[in-house]
mmCIF file of C-alpha atoms in Angstrom:
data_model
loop_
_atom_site.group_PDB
_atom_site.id
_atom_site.type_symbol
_atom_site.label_atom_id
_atom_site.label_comp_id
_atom_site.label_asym_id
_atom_site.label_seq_id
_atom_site.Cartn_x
_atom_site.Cartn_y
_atom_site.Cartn_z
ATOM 1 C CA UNK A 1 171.616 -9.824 135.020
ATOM 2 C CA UNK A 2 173.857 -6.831 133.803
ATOM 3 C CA UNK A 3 172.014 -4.510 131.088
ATOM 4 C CA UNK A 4 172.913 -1.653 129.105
ATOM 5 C CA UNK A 5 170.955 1.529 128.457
ATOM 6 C CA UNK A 6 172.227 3.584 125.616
ATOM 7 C CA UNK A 7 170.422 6.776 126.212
ATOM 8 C CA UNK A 8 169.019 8.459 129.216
ATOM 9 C CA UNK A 9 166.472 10.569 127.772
ATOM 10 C CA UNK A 10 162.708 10.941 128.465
ATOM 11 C CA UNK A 11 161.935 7.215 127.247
ATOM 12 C CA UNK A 12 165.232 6.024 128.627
ATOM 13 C CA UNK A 13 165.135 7.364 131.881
ATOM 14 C CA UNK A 14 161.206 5.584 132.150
ATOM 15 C CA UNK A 15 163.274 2.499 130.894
ATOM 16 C CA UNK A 16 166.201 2.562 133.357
ATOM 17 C CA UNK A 17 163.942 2.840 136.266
ATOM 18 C CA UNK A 18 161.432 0.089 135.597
ATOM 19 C CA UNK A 19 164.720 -2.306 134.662
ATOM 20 C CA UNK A 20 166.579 -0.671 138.359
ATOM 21 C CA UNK A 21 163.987 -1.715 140.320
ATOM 22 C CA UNK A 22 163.581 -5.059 138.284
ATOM 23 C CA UNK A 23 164.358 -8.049 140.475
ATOM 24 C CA UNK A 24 166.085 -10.484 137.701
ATOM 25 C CA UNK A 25 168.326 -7.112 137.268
ATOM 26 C CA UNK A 26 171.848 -6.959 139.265
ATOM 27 C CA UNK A 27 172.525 -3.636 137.791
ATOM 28 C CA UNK A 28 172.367 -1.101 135.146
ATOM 29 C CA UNK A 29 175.514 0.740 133.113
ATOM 30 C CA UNK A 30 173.840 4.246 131.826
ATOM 31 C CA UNK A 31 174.999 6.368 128.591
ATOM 32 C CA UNK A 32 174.346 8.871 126.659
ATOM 33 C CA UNK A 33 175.571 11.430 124.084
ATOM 34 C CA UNK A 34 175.259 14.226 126.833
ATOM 35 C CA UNK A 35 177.243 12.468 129.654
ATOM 36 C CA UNK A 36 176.346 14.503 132.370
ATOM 37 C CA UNK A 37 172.491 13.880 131.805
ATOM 38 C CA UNK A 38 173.693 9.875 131.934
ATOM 39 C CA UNK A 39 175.669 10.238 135.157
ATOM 40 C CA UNK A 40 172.835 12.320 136.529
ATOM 41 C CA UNK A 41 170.276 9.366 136.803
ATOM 42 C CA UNK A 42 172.915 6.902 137.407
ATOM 43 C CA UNK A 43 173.825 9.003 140.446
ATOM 44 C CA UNK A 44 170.290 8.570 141.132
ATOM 45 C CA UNK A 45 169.332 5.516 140.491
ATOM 46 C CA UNK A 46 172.581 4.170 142.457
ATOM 47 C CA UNK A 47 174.322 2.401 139.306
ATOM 48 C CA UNK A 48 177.150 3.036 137.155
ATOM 49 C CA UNK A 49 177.365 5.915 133.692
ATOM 50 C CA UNK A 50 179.738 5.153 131.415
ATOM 51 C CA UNK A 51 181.530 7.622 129.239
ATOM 52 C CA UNK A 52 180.433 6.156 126.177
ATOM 53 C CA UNK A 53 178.621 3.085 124.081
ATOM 54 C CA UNK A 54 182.109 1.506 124.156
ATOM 55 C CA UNK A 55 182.377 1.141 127.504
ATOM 56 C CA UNK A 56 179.130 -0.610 127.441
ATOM 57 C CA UNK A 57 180.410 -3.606 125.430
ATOM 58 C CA UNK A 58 183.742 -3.401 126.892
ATOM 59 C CA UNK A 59 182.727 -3.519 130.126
ATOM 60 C CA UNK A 60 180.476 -6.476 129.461
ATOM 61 C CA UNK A 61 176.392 -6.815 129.675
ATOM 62 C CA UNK A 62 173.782 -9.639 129.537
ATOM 63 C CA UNK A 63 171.234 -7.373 127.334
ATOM 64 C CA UNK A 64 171.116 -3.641 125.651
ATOM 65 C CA UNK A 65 168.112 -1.512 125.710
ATOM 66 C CA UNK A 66 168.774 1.354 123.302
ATOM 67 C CA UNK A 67 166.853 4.522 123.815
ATOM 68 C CA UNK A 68 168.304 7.201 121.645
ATOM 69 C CA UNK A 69 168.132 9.218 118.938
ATOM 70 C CA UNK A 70 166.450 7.071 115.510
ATOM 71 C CA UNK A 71 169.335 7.507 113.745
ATOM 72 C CA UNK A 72 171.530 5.465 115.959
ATOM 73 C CA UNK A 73 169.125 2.803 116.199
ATOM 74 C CA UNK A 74 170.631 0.443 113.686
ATOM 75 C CA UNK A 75 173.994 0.466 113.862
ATOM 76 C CA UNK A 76 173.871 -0.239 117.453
ATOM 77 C CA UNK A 77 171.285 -3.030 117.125
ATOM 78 C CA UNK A 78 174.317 -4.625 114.875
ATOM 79 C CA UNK A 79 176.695 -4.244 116.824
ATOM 80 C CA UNK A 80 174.883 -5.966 119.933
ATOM 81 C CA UNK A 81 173.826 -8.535 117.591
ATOM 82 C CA UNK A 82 177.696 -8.943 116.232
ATOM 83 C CA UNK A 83 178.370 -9.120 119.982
ATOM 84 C CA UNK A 84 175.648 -11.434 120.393
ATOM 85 C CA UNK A 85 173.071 -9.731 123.030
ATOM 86 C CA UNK A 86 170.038 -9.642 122.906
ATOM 87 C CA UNK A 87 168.364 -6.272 122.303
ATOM 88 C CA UNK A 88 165.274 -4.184 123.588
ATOM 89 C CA UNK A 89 165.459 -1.273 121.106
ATOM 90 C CA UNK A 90 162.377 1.594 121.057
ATOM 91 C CA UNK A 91 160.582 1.736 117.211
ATOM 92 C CA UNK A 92 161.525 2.295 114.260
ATOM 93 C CA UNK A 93 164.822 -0.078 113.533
ATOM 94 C CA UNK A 94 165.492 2.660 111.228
ATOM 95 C CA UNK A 95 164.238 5.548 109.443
ATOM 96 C CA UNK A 96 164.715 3.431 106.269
ATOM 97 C CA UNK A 97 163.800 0.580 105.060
ATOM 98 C CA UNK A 98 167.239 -0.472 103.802
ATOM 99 C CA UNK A 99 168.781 0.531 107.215
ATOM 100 C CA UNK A 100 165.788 -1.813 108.743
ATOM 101 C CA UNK A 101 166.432 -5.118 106.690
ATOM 102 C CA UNK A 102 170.400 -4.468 107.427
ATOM 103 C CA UNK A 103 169.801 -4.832 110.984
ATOM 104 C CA UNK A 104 167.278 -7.377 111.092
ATOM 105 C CA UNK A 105 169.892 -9.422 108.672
ATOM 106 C CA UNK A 106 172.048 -8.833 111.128
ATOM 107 C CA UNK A 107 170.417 -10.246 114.246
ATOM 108 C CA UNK A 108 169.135 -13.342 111.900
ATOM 109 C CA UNK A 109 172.151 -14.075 111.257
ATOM 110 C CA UNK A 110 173.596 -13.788 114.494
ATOM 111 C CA UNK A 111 170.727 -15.691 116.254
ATOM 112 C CA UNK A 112 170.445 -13.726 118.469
ATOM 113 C CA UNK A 113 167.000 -11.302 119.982
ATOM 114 C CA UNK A 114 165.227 -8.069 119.000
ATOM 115 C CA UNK A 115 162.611 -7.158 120.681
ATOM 116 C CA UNK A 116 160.916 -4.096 119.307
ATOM 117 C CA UNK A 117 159.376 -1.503 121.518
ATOM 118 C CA UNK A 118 155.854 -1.242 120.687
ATOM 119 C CA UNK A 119 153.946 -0.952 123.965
ATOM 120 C CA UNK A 120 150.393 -0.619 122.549
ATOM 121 C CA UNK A 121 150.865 -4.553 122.778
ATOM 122 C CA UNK A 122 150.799 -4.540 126.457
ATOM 123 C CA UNK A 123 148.032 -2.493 127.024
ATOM 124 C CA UNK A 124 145.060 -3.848 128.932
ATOM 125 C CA UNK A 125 142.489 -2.247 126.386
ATOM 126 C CA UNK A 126 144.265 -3.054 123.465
ATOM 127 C CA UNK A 127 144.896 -6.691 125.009
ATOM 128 C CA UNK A 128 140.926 -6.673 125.127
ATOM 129 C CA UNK A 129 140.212 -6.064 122.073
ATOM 130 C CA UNK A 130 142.160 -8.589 120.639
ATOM 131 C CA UNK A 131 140.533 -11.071 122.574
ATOM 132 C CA UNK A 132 137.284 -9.573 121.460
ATOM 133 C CA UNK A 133 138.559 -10.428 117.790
ATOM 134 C CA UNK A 134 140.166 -13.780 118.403
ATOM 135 C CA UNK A 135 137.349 -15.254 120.366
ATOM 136 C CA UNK A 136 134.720 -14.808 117.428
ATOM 137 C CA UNK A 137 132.676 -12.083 119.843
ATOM 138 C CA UNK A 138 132.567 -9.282 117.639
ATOM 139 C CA UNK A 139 131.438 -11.615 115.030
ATOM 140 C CA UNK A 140 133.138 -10.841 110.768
ATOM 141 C CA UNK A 141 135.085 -7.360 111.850
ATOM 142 C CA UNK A 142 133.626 -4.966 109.010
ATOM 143 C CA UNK A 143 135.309 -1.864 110.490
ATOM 144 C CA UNK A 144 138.139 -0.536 112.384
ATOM 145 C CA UNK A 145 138.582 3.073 113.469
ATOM 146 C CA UNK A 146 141.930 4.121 115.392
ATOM 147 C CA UNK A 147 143.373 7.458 116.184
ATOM 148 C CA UNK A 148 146.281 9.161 117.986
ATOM 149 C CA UNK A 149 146.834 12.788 119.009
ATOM 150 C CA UNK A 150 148.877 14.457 120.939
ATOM 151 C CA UNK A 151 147.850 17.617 123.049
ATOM 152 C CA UNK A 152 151.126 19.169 121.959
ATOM 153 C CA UNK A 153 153.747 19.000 118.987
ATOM 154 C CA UNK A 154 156.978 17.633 119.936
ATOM 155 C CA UNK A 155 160.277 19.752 120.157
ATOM 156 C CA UNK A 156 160.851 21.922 116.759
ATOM 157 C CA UNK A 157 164.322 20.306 116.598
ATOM 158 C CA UNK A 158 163.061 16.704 116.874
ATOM 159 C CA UNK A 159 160.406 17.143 113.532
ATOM 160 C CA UNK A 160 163.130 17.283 110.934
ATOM 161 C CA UNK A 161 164.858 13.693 112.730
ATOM 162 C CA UNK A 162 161.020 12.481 113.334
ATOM 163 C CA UNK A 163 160.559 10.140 110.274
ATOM 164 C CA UNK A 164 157.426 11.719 110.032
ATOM 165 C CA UNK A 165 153.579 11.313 111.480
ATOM 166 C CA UNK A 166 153.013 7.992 109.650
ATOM 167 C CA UNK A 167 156.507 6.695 110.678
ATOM 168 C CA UNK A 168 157.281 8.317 114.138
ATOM 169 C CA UNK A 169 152.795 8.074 115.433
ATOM 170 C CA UNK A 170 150.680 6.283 113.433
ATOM 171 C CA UNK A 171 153.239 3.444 112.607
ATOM 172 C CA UNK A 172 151.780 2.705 116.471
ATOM 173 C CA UNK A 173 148.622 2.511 115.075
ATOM 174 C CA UNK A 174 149.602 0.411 112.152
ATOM 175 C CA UNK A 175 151.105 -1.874 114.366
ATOM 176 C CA UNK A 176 148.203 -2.789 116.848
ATOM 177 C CA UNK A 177 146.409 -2.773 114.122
ATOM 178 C CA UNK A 178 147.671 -5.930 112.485
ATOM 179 C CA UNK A 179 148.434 -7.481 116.262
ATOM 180 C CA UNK A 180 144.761 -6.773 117.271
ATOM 181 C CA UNK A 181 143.007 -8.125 114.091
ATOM 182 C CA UNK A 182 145.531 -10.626 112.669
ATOM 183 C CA UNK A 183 145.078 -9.211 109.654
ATOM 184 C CA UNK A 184 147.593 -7.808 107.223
ATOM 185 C CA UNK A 185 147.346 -4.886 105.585
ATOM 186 C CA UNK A 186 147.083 -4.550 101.492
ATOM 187 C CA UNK A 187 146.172 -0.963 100.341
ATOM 188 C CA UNK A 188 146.405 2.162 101.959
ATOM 189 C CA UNK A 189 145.530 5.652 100.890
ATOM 190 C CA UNK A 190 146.721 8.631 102.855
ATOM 191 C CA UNK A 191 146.249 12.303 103.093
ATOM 192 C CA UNK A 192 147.459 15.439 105.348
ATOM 193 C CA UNK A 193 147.546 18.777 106.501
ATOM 194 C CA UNK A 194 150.133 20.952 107.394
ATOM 195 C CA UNK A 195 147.857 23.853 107.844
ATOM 196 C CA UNK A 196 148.700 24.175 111.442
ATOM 197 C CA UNK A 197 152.212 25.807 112.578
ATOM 198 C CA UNK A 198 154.536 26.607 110.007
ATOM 199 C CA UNK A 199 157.629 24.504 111.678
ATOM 200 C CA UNK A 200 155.769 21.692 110.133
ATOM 201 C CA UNK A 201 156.157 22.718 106.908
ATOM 202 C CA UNK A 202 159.360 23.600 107.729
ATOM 203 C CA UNK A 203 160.417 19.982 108.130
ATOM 204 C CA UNK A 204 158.508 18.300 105.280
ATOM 205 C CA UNK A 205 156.015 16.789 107.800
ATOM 206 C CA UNK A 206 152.134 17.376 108.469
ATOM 207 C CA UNK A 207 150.429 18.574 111.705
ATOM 208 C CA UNK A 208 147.534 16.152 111.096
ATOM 209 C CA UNK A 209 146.963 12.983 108.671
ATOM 210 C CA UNK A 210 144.458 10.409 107.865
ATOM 211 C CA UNK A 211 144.584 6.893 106.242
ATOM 212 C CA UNK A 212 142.230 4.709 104.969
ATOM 213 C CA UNK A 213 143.350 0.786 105.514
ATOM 214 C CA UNK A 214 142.207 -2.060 103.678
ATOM 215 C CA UNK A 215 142.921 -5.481 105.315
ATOM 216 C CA UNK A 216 143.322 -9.138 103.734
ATOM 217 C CA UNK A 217 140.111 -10.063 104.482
ATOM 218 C CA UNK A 218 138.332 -7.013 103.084
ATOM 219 C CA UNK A 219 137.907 -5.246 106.469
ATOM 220 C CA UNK A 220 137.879 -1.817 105.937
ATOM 221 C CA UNK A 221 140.053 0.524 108.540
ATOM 222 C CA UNK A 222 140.863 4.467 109.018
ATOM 223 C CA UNK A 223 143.784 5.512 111.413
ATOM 224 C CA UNK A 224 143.978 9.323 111.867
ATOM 225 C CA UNK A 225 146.861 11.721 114.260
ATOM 226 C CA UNK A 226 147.370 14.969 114.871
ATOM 227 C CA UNK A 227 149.981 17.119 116.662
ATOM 228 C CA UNK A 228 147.604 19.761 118.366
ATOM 229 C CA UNK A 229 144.753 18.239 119.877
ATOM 230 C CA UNK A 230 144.161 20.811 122.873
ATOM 231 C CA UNK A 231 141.763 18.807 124.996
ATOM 232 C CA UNK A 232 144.752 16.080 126.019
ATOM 233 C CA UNK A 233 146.074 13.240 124.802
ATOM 234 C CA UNK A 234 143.769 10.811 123.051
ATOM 235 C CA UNK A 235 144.577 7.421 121.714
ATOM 236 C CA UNK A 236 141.783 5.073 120.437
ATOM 237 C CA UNK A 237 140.775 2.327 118.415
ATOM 238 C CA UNK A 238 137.198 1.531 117.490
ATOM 239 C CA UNK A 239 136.120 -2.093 116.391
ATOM 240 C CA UNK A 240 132.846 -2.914 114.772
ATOM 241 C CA UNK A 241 131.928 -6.545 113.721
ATOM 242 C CA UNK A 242 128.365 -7.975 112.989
ATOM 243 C CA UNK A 243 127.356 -8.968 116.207
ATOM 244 C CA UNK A 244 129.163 -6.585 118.742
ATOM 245 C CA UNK A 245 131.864 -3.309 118.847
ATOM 246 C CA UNK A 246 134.087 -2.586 121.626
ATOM 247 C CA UNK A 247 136.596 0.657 122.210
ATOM 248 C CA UNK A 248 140.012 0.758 123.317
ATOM 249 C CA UNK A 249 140.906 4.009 125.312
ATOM 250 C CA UNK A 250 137.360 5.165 126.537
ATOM 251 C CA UNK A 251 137.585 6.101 130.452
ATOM 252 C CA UNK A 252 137.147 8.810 132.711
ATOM 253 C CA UNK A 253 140.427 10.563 131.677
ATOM 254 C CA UNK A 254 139.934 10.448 127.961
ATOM 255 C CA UNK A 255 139.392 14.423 126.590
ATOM 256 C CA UNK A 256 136.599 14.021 124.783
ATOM 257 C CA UNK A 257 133.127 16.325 125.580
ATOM 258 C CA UNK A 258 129.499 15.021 124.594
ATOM 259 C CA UNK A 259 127.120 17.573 123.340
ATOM 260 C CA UNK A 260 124.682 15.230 124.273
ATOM 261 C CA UNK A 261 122.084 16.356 126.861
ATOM 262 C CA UNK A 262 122.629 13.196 129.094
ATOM 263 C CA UNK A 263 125.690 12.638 127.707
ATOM 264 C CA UNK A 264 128.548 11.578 130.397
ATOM 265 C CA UNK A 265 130.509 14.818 131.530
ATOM 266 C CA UNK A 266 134.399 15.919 129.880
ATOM 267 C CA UNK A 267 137.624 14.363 131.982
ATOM 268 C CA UNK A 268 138.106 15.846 135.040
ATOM 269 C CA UNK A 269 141.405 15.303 134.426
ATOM 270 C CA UNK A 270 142.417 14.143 130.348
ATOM 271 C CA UNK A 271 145.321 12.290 129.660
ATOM 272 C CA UNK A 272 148.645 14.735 128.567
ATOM 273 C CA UNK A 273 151.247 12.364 127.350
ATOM 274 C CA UNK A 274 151.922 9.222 125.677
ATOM 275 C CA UNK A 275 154.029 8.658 129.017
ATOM 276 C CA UNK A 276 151.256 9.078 131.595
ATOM 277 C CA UNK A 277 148.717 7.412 129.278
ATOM 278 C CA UNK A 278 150.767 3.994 128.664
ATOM 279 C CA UNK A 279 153.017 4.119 132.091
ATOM 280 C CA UNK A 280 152.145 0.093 132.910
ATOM 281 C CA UNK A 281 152.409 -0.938 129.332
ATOM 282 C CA UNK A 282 156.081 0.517 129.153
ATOM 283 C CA UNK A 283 156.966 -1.353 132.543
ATOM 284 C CA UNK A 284 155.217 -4.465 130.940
ATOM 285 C CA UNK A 285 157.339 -4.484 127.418
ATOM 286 C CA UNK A 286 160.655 -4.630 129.839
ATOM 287 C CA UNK A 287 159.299 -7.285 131.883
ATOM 288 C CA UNK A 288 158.872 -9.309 128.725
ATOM 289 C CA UNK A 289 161.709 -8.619 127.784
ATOM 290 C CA UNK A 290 164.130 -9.925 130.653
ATOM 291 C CA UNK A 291 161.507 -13.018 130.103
ATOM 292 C CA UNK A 292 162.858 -13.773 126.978
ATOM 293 C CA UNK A 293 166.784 -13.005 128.162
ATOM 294 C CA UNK A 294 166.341 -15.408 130.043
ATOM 295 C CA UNK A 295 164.323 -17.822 127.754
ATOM 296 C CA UNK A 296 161.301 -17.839 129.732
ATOM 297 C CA UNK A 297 158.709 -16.783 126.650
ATOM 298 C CA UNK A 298 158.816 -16.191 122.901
ATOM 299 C CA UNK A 299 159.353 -12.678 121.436
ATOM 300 C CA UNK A 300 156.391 -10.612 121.554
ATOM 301 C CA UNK A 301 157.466 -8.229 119.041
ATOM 302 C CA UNK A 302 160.488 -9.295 116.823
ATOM 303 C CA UNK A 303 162.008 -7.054 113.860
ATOM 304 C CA UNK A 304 160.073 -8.583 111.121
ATOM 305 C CA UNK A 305 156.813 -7.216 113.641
ATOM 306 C CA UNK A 306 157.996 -3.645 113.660
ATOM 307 C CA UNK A 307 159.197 -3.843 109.593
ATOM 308 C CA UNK A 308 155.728 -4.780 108.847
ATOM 309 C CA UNK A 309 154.673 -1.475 110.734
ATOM 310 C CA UNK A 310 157.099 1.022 108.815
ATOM 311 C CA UNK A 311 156.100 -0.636 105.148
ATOM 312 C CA UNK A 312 152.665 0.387 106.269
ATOM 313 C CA UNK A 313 153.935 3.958 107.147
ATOM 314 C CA UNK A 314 156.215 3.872 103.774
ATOM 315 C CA UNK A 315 152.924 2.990 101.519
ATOM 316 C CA UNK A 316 151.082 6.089 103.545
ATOM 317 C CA UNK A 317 154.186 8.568 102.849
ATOM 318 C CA UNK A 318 154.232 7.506 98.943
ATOM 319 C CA UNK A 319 150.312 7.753 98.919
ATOM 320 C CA UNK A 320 150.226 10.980 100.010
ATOM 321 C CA UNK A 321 153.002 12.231 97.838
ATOM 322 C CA UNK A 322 151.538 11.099 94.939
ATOM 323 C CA UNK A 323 147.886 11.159 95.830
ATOM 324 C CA UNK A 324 146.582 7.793 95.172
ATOM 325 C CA UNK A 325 146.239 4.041 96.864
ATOM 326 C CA UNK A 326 149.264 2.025 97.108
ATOM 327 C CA UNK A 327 149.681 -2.049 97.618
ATOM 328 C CA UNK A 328 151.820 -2.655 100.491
ATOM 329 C CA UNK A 329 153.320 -5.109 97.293
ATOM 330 C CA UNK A 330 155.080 -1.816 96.114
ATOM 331 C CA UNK A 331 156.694 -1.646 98.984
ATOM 332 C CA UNK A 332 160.215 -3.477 99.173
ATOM 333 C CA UNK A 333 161.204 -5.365 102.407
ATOM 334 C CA UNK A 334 158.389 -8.049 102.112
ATOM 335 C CA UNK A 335 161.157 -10.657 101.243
ATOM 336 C CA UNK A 336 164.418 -12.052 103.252
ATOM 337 C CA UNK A 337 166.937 -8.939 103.655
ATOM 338 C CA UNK A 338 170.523 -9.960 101.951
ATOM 339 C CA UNK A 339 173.536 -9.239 104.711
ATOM 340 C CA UNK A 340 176.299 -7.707 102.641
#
């Protein structure tokens, strides 16, 4: 199997060397909008950069796995779908939800595969707790807590391209959310705070946010992030049911201190990055994914999985603008898109 990587980045470089060492993959072709940094890790990796995306359907591929920049997410999902490959593309589809439903139209009506990257779904902790849910141990789920931060804000260039917190972390959140419970989501309300560094403010975006969830079966959750969480890196979810709770993300490495007397002692050594923290669940998504190439499972994580995810986050970003619930009903893209 051939496969293409449009961008070599931090994610995409991850990507290319899980797929290099992959033993269903013959070989990689590597690009990126900075050339040199494609050729680079080609050199490296001992397969072949191409100048451009062009080359990469000229040059002909089994599969794409696109890595860069959000903006370009789209119209390179359409044209692999037009060219009809499947395609492992990181989150969001799109900043937009217009620019979402276009490319899902366009792989619908191509036939062809999307698979989303959402790697929360091939966690081991998160995998537990949605066995804890589905197997009836938890008992009626009355409460879900789940939370994201990052020890430090991303580059000051990448905010204003971000999306956002609710669309570029907690639509994460949003989506293990509905893959761990089952449940969809019908109201939000969301607030933030860009009291932090002013390059937030700068960018239209908020250091830190919080949302309030309500589910379909009247299960009541909060999802919370923040960009400057100094102890480490600390992802969670918390799940409380009638007859049991369990926690995702609760080891020795997570930065978190007791005050406790006999409480256990803080991490040694606290998780830094999203990277470090979710290294086998990455490897895991692209595994899956050269399954389904080659028709060995069903999708794990289509387009209509990751447009659910950024209504959520488009509900949060009207809620806080105008300071009150929304329905994910006020929300377009819950019918069939419309390829024009």
């Amino acid at each position: 199997m051939r496969i293409g990587v449009i961008g070599t980045g931090r994610i995409g470089t991850i990507h290319a060397n899980t797929l290099s060492r992959h033993r269903d993959v013959g070989s990689l072709i590597l690009t990126d909008a900075d050339p040199a940094r494609a050729q680079e890790l080609a050199h490296r990796l001992g397969e072949t950069a191409a100048p451009g995306v062009d080359e990469i359907f000229r040059w002909g591929v089994d599969a794409v796995v696109i890595t860069t920049a959000t903006a370009a997410h789209a119209d390179l999902i359409g044209r692999a779908a037009r060219s009809g490959l499947p395609v492992f593309c990181e989150k969001p589809i799109a900043l937009d939800l217009p620019g979402s439903l276009h490319a899902i139209a366009e792989v619908e009506t191509a036939g062809t595969v999307l698979q989303m990257g959402f790697q929360r779904r091939f966690d081991a902790g998160y995998g537990g707790a949605r066995e804890a849910v589905r197997s009836g141990r938890l008992g009626r789920l009355h409460t879900v807590r789940a939370m994201t931060s990052d020890q430090a804000p991303p580059p000051v260039s990448y905010l204003p391209l971000s999306g956002g917190l609710y669309r570029d972390t907690l639509i994460h959140d949003f989506d293990v959310l509905r893959w761990v419970t089952g449940r969809e989501v019908t109201e939000v309300y969301a607030a933030g705070s860009d009291a932090g560094p002013p390059m937030f403010r700068e960018a239209g975006d908020v250091d830190t946010a919080a949302v309030v969830l309500t589910l379909d079966d009247a299960t009541l959750a909060t999802a919370t992030a923040t960009r400057l969480n100094g102890a480490g890196y600390d992802v969670r979810m918390e799940l409380a049911g009638e007859l049991d709770q369990v926690v995702v993300g609760l080891d020795d490495r997570t930065p978190i201190a007791s005050t406790e007397p006999t409480g256990p002692p803080a991490a040694s050594k606290p998780w830094t990055t999203f990277l470090e923290r979710f290294g086998p669940a990455y490897e895991a998504e692209l595994n899956a994914f050269i399954e389904v190439v080659r028709g060995e499972r069903a999708n794990p994580c289509d387009g209509r999985e990751a447009l659910q995810a950024l209504r959520i986050a488009e509900a949060c970003a009207l809620s806080r603008q105008e300071h009150r619930p929304v329905r994910l009903g006020e929300v377009p893209g819950g019918q069939e898109p419309v390829l024009r």
